[in-house]
Amino acid sequence: MFYAPWYLLYFKKILSDIKEGFYILDINPLSSFIESYVYFSNSRYLLILYLPLIFYGLLKTKSKFRTENNTLLSYLIVSFIPFTISPMIPAKYIIFSYPAFIILVANGIAQFKRAYITAIVIFVVILLSGIELWGYVNYDDFDWKDLSEYLKPNIQEGDVIV
């Protein structure tokens, strides 16, 4: 209820932007980039967990592995470049950076010294993944046998079934 007055202003702004029945949202490169990584991580909540893990892993990595992490990080940075040219790029075009993204997340998880912290983080990742997948595939199982039994006595020659 607190936000109700703001909805009116929001819809007034949207309706004023619509001209001749056509509307395109204001899209910027950063929001498109973040949405692509939300698509990769399958959840906004997981992305919120993954980003600190990536930065923690980059900070805690020993110096001999730092160049490998910089290479992986460059994949993520390079994947941002297409969004500066055109912010409406589907995530499938930057899928090449997904393995680097996952390896950096795994590196962040591996940097924890205590096993119980690592176990808790992995449990939270699995839990958030399961929550996001709840109802992901919802098949409507239509009973075709009953339909065919209904049609047999009611169909006449020359009827077209669509």
PDB file of C-alpha atoms in Angstrom:
ATOM      1  CA  MET A   1       0.000   0.000   0.000  1.00  0.00           C
ATOM      2  CA  PHE A   2       2.902   2.336   0.725  1.00  0.00           C
ATOM      3  CA  TYR A   3       4.031   2.171  -2.900  1.00  0.00           C
ATOM      4  CA  ALA A   4       0.580   2.750  -4.405  1.00  0.00           C
ATOM      5  CA  PRO A   5       1.103   6.487  -5.148  1.00  0.00           C
ATOM      6  CA  TRP A   6       4.356   5.691  -6.901  1.00  0.00           C
ATOM      7  CA  TYR A   7       2.618   3.207  -9.192  1.00  0.00           C
ATOM      8  CA  LEU A   8       0.517   6.035 -10.591  1.00  0.00           C
ATOM      9  CA  LEU A   9       3.616   8.097 -11.367  1.00  0.00           C
ATOM     10  CA  TYR A  10       5.348   5.062 -12.859  1.00  0.00           C
ATOM     11  CA  PHE A  11       2.464   4.191 -15.184  1.00  0.00           C
ATOM     12  CA  LYS A  12       2.042   7.856 -16.129  1.00  0.00           C
ATOM     13  CA  LYS A  13       5.709   7.916 -17.182  1.00  0.00           C
ATOM     14  CA  ILE A  14       5.365   4.688 -19.161  1.00  0.00           C
ATOM     15  CA  LEU A  15       2.189   5.834 -20.882  1.00  0.00           C
ATOM     16  CA  SER A  16       3.795   9.157 -21.807  1.00  0.00           C
ATOM     17  CA  ASP A  17       6.707   7.268 -23.406  1.00  0.00           C
ATOM     18  CA  ILE A  18       4.392   5.160 -25.556  1.00  0.00           C
ATOM     19  CA  LYS A  19       3.922   6.771 -28.919  1.00  0.00           C
ATOM     20  CA  GLU A  20       1.846   5.247 -31.683  1.00  0.00           C
ATOM     21  CA  GLY A  21       1.520   1.918 -29.852  1.00  0.00           C
ATOM     22  CA  PHE A  22       5.252   1.235 -29.671  1.00  0.00           C
ATOM     23  CA  TYR A  23       7.454   1.210 -26.580  1.00  0.00           C
ATOM     24  CA  ILE A  24      11.039   0.197 -25.939  1.00  0.00           C
ATOM     25  CA  LEU A  25      12.377   0.150 -22.412  1.00  0.00           C
ATOM     26  CA  ASP A  26      15.451   2.192 -21.620  1.00  0.00           C
ATOM     27  CA  ILE A  27      18.169  -0.432 -21.815  1.00  0.00           C
ATOM     28  CA  ASN A  28      21.718   0.198 -20.715  1.00  0.00           C
ATOM     29  CA  PRO A  29      24.764  -2.036 -21.205  1.00  0.00           C
ATOM     30  CA  LEU A  30      25.260  -2.786 -17.510  1.00  0.00           C
ATOM     31  CA  SER A  31      21.700  -3.979 -16.901  1.00  0.00           C
ATOM     32  CA  SER A  32      21.826  -6.190 -20.008  1.00  0.00           C
ATOM     33  CA  PHE A  33      25.172  -7.610 -18.897  1.00  0.00           C
ATOM     34  CA  ILE A  34      23.825  -8.378 -15.423  1.00  0.00           C
ATOM     35  CA  GLU A  35      20.679  -9.969 -16.875  1.00  0.00           C
ATOM     36  CA  SER A  36      22.880 -12.264 -18.975  1.00  0.00           C
ATOM     37  CA  TYR A  37      24.698 -13.453 -15.880  1.00  0.00           C
ATOM     38  CA  VAL A  38      21.391 -13.884 -14.058  1.00  0.00           C
ATOM     39  CA  TYR A  39      20.464 -16.158 -16.969  1.00  0.00           C
ATOM     40  CA  PHE A  40      23.756 -18.050 -16.539  1.00  0.00           C
ATOM     41  CA  SER A  41      23.404 -18.462 -12.788  1.00  0.00           C
ATOM     42  CA  ASN A  42      19.699 -19.314 -13.165  1.00  0.00           C
ATOM     43  CA  SER A  43      18.718 -16.998 -10.326  1.00  0.00           C
ATOM     44  CA  ARG A  44      19.175 -13.471  -9.053  1.00  0.00           C
ATOM     45  CA  TYR A  45      19.784 -14.887  -5.602  1.00  0.00           C
ATOM     46  CA  LEU A  46      22.560 -17.134  -6.851  1.00  0.00           C
ATOM     47  CA  LEU A  47      24.165 -14.227  -8.689  1.00  0.00           C
ATOM     48  CA  ILE A  48      24.122 -12.240  -5.449  1.00  0.00           C
ATOM     49  CA  LEU A  49      25.942 -15.159  -3.820  1.00  0.00           C
ATOM     50  CA  TYR A  50      28.303 -15.791  -6.754  1.00  0.00           C
ATOM     51  CA  LEU A  51      29.681 -12.269  -7.113  1.00  0.00           C
ATOM     52  CA  PRO A  52      31.143 -12.064  -3.578  1.00  0.00           C
ATOM     53  CA  LEU A  53      32.535 -15.574  -4.026  1.00  0.00           C
ATOM     54  CA  ILE A  54      34.297 -14.490  -7.223  1.00  0.00           C
ATOM     55  CA  PHE A  55      35.812 -11.440  -5.542  1.00  0.00           C
ATOM     56  CA  TYR A  56      36.775 -13.422  -2.432  1.00  0.00           C
ATOM     57  CA  GLY A  57      38.492 -16.012  -4.603  1.00  0.00           C
ATOM     58  CA  LEU A  58      40.357 -13.331  -6.544  1.00  0.00           C
ATOM     59  CA  LEU A  59      41.585 -11.700  -3.338  1.00  0.00           C
ATOM     60  CA  LYS A  60      42.609 -14.891  -1.537  1.00  0.00           C
ATOM     61  CA  THR A  61      44.277 -16.714  -4.430  1.00  0.00           C
ATOM     62  CA  LYS A  62      47.964 -17.408  -4.023  1.00  0.00           C
ATOM     63  CA  SER A  63      50.272 -15.406  -6.278  1.00  0.00           C
ATOM     64  CA  LYS A  64      51.262 -18.348  -8.503  1.00  0.00           C
ATOM     65  CA  PHE A  65      47.620 -18.770  -9.629  1.00  0.00           C
ATOM     66  CA  ARG A  66      46.876 -15.064  -9.952  1.00  0.00           C
ATOM     67  CA  THR A  67      47.627 -14.973 -13.690  1.00  0.00           C
ATOM     68  CA  GLU A  68      45.163 -17.800 -14.323  1.00  0.00           C
ATOM     69  CA  ASN A  69      42.486 -15.899 -12.412  1.00  0.00           C
ATOM     70  CA  ASN A  70      43.253 -12.748 -14.374  1.00  0.00           C
ATOM     71  CA  THR A  71      42.814 -14.713 -17.588  1.00  0.00           C
ATOM     72  CA  LEU A  72      39.450 -16.021 -16.398  1.00  0.00           C
ATOM     73  CA  LEU A  73      38.442 -12.550 -15.284  1.00  0.00           C
ATOM     74  CA  SER A  74      39.328 -11.200 -18.718  1.00  0.00           C
ATOM     75  CA  TYR A  75      36.720 -13.553 -20.230  1.00  0.00           C
ATOM     76  CA  LEU A  76      34.082 -11.847 -18.102  1.00  0.00           C
ATOM     77  CA  ILE A  77      35.347  -8.396 -19.036  1.00  0.00           C
ATOM     78  CA  VAL A  78      35.510  -9.234 -22.742  1.00  0.00           C
ATOM     79  CA  SER A  79      31.930 -10.492 -22.581  1.00  0.00           C
ATOM     80  CA  PHE A  80      30.876  -6.972 -21.505  1.00  0.00           C
ATOM     81  CA  ILE A  81      32.189  -5.348 -24.715  1.00  0.00           C
ATOM     82  CA  PRO A  82      29.281  -6.427 -26.997  1.00  0.00           C
ATOM     83  CA  PHE A  83      26.817  -4.768 -24.611  1.00  0.00           C
ATOM     84  CA  THR A  84      28.517  -1.402 -25.110  1.00  0.00           C
ATOM     85  CA  ILE A  85      27.855  -1.690 -28.849  1.00  0.00           C
ATOM     86  CA  SER A  86      24.279  -2.938 -28.589  1.00  0.00           C
ATOM     87  CA  PRO A  87      22.602  -3.533 -25.218  1.00  0.00           C
ATOM     88  CA  MET A  88      19.987  -5.878 -26.710  1.00  0.00           C
ATOM     89  CA  ILE A  89      22.206  -8.936 -27.163  1.00  0.00           C
ATOM     90  CA  PRO A  90      20.842 -12.353 -26.164  1.00  0.00           C
ATOM     91  CA  ALA A  91      22.796 -14.235 -23.519  1.00  0.00           C
ATOM     92  CA  LYS A  92      23.557 -17.036 -25.952  1.00  0.00           C
ATOM     93  CA  TYR A  93      26.103 -14.811 -27.701  1.00  0.00           C
ATOM     94  CA  ILE A  94      28.271 -14.478 -24.602  1.00  0.00           C
ATOM     95  CA  ILE A  95      27.994 -18.073 -23.456  1.00  0.00           C
ATOM     96  CA  PHE A  96      31.741 -18.456 -24.056  1.00  0.00           C
ATOM     97  CA  SER A  97      32.325 -16.662 -20.742  1.00  0.00           C
ATOM     98  CA  TYR A  98      30.145 -19.048 -18.718  1.00  0.00           C
ATOM     99  CA  PRO A  99      32.914 -21.620 -17.992  1.00  0.00           C
ATOM    100  CA  ALA A 100      35.174 -18.840 -16.714  1.00  0.00           C
ATOM    101  CA  PHE A 101      32.305 -17.572 -14.560  1.00  0.00           C
ATOM    102  CA  ILE A 102      31.754 -20.993 -12.974  1.00  0.00           C
ATOM    103  CA  ILE A 103      35.498 -21.614 -12.477  1.00  0.00           C
ATOM    104  CA  LEU A 104      35.843 -18.262 -10.697  1.00  0.00           C
ATOM    105  CA  VAL A 105      32.885 -19.130  -8.447  1.00  0.00           C
ATOM    106  CA  ALA A 106      34.415 -22.540  -7.676  1.00  0.00           C
ATOM    107  CA  ASN A 107      37.732 -20.843  -6.919  1.00  0.00           C
ATOM    108  CA  GLY A 108      35.970 -18.579  -4.437  1.00  0.00           C
ATOM    109  CA  ILE A 109      34.379 -21.571  -2.723  1.00  0.00           C
ATOM    110  CA  ALA A 110      37.718 -23.424  -2.641  1.00  0.00           C
ATOM    111  CA  GLN A 111      39.469 -20.539  -0.864  1.00  0.00           C
ATOM    112  CA  PHE A 112      37.631 -21.094   2.423  1.00  0.00           C
ATOM    113  CA  LYS A 113      39.985 -22.575   5.005  1.00  0.00           C
ATOM    114  CA  ARG A 114      37.362 -24.277   7.145  1.00  0.00           C
ATOM    115  CA  ALA A 115      35.478 -27.232   5.729  1.00  0.00           C
ATOM    116  CA  TYR A 116      32.199 -26.393   7.442  1.00  0.00           C
ATOM    117  CA  ILE A 117      32.080 -22.949   5.798  1.00  0.00           C
ATOM    118  CA  THR A 118      32.666 -24.561   2.405  1.00  0.00           C
ATOM    119  CA  ALA A 119      29.911 -27.083   3.143  1.00  0.00           C
ATOM    120  CA  ILE A 120      27.500 -24.319   4.168  1.00  0.00           C
ATOM    121  CA  VAL A 121      28.199 -22.315   0.999  1.00  0.00           C
ATOM    122  CA  ILE A 122      27.721 -25.386  -1.204  1.00  0.00           C
ATOM    123  CA  PHE A 123      24.497 -26.224   0.658  1.00  0.00           C
ATOM    124  CA  VAL A 124      23.185 -22.682   0.118  1.00  0.00           C
ATOM    125  CA  VAL A 125      24.046 -22.863  -3.608  1.00  0.00           C
ATOM    126  CA  ILE A 126      22.204 -26.180  -3.935  1.00  0.00           C
ATOM    127  CA  LEU A 127      19.270 -24.861  -1.915  1.00  0.00           C
ATOM    128  CA  LEU A 128      18.954 -21.698  -4.005  1.00  0.00           C
ATOM    129  CA  SER A 129      19.261 -23.725  -7.203  1.00  0.00           C
ATOM    130  CA  GLY A 130      16.461 -26.014  -6.078  1.00  0.00           C
ATOM    131  CA  ILE A 131      14.202 -23.135  -5.108  1.00  0.00           C
ATOM    132  CA  GLU A 132      14.653 -21.522  -8.502  1.00  0.00           C
ATOM    133  CA  LEU A 133      13.934 -24.785 -10.333  1.00  0.00           C
ATOM    134  CA  TRP A 134      10.689 -25.414  -8.457  1.00  0.00           C
ATOM    135  CA  GLY A 135       7.967 -25.613 -11.091  1.00  0.00           C
ATOM    136  CA  TYR A 136      10.437 -24.995 -13.936  1.00  0.00           C
ATOM    137  CA  VAL A 137       9.022 -27.813 -16.038  1.00  0.00           C
ATOM    138  CA  ASN A 138       5.295 -28.128 -15.642  1.00  0.00           C
ATOM    139  CA  TYR A 139       3.831 -30.471 -18.194  1.00  0.00           C
ATOM    140  CA  ASP A 140       0.106 -30.465 -18.766  1.00  0.00           C
ATOM    141  CA  ASP A 141      -0.643 -34.105 -19.339  1.00  0.00           C
ATOM    142  CA  PHE A 142      -3.646 -34.097 -21.632  1.00  0.00           C
ATOM    143  CA  ASP A 143      -5.734 -37.252 -21.749  1.00  0.00           C
ATOM    144  CA  TRP A 144      -5.733 -38.067 -25.465  1.00  0.00           C
ATOM    145  CA  LYS A 145      -7.422 -41.429 -24.928  1.00  0.00           C
ATOM    146  CA  ASP A 146     -10.573 -39.792 -23.562  1.00  0.00           C
ATOM    147  CA  LEU A 147     -10.560 -37.333 -26.441  1.00  0.00           C
ATOM    148  CA  SER A 148     -10.398 -40.112 -29.008  1.00  0.00           C
ATOM    149  CA  GLU A 149     -13.195 -42.008 -27.225  1.00  0.00           C
ATOM    150  CA  TYR A 150     -15.319 -38.853 -27.349  1.00  0.00           C
ATOM    151  CA  LEU A 151     -14.614 -38.233 -31.033  1.00  0.00           C
ATOM    152  CA  LYS A 152     -15.355 -41.780 -32.264  1.00  0.00           C
ATOM    153  CA  PRO A 153     -19.169 -41.630 -31.885  1.00  0.00           C
ATOM    154  CA  ASN A 154     -19.416 -37.902 -32.711  1.00  0.00           C
ATOM    155  CA  ILE A 155     -17.373 -37.717 -35.897  1.00  0.00           C
ATOM    156  CA  GLN A 156     -18.996 -37.890 -39.316  1.00  0.00           C
ATOM    157  CA  GLU A 157     -17.473 -38.452 -42.722  1.00  0.00           C
ATOM    158  CA  GLY A 158     -15.980 -35.240 -44.095  1.00  0.00           C
ATOM    159  CA  ASP A 159     -15.415 -33.649 -40.671  1.00  0.00           C
ATOM    160  CA  VAL A 160     -12.121 -31.862 -40.240  1.00  0.00           C
ATOM    161  CA  ILE A 161     -10.446 -32.026 -36.848  1.00  0.00           C
ATOM    162  CA  VAL A 162      -8.074 -29.229 -36.016  1.00  0.00           C
TER     163      VAL A 162
END
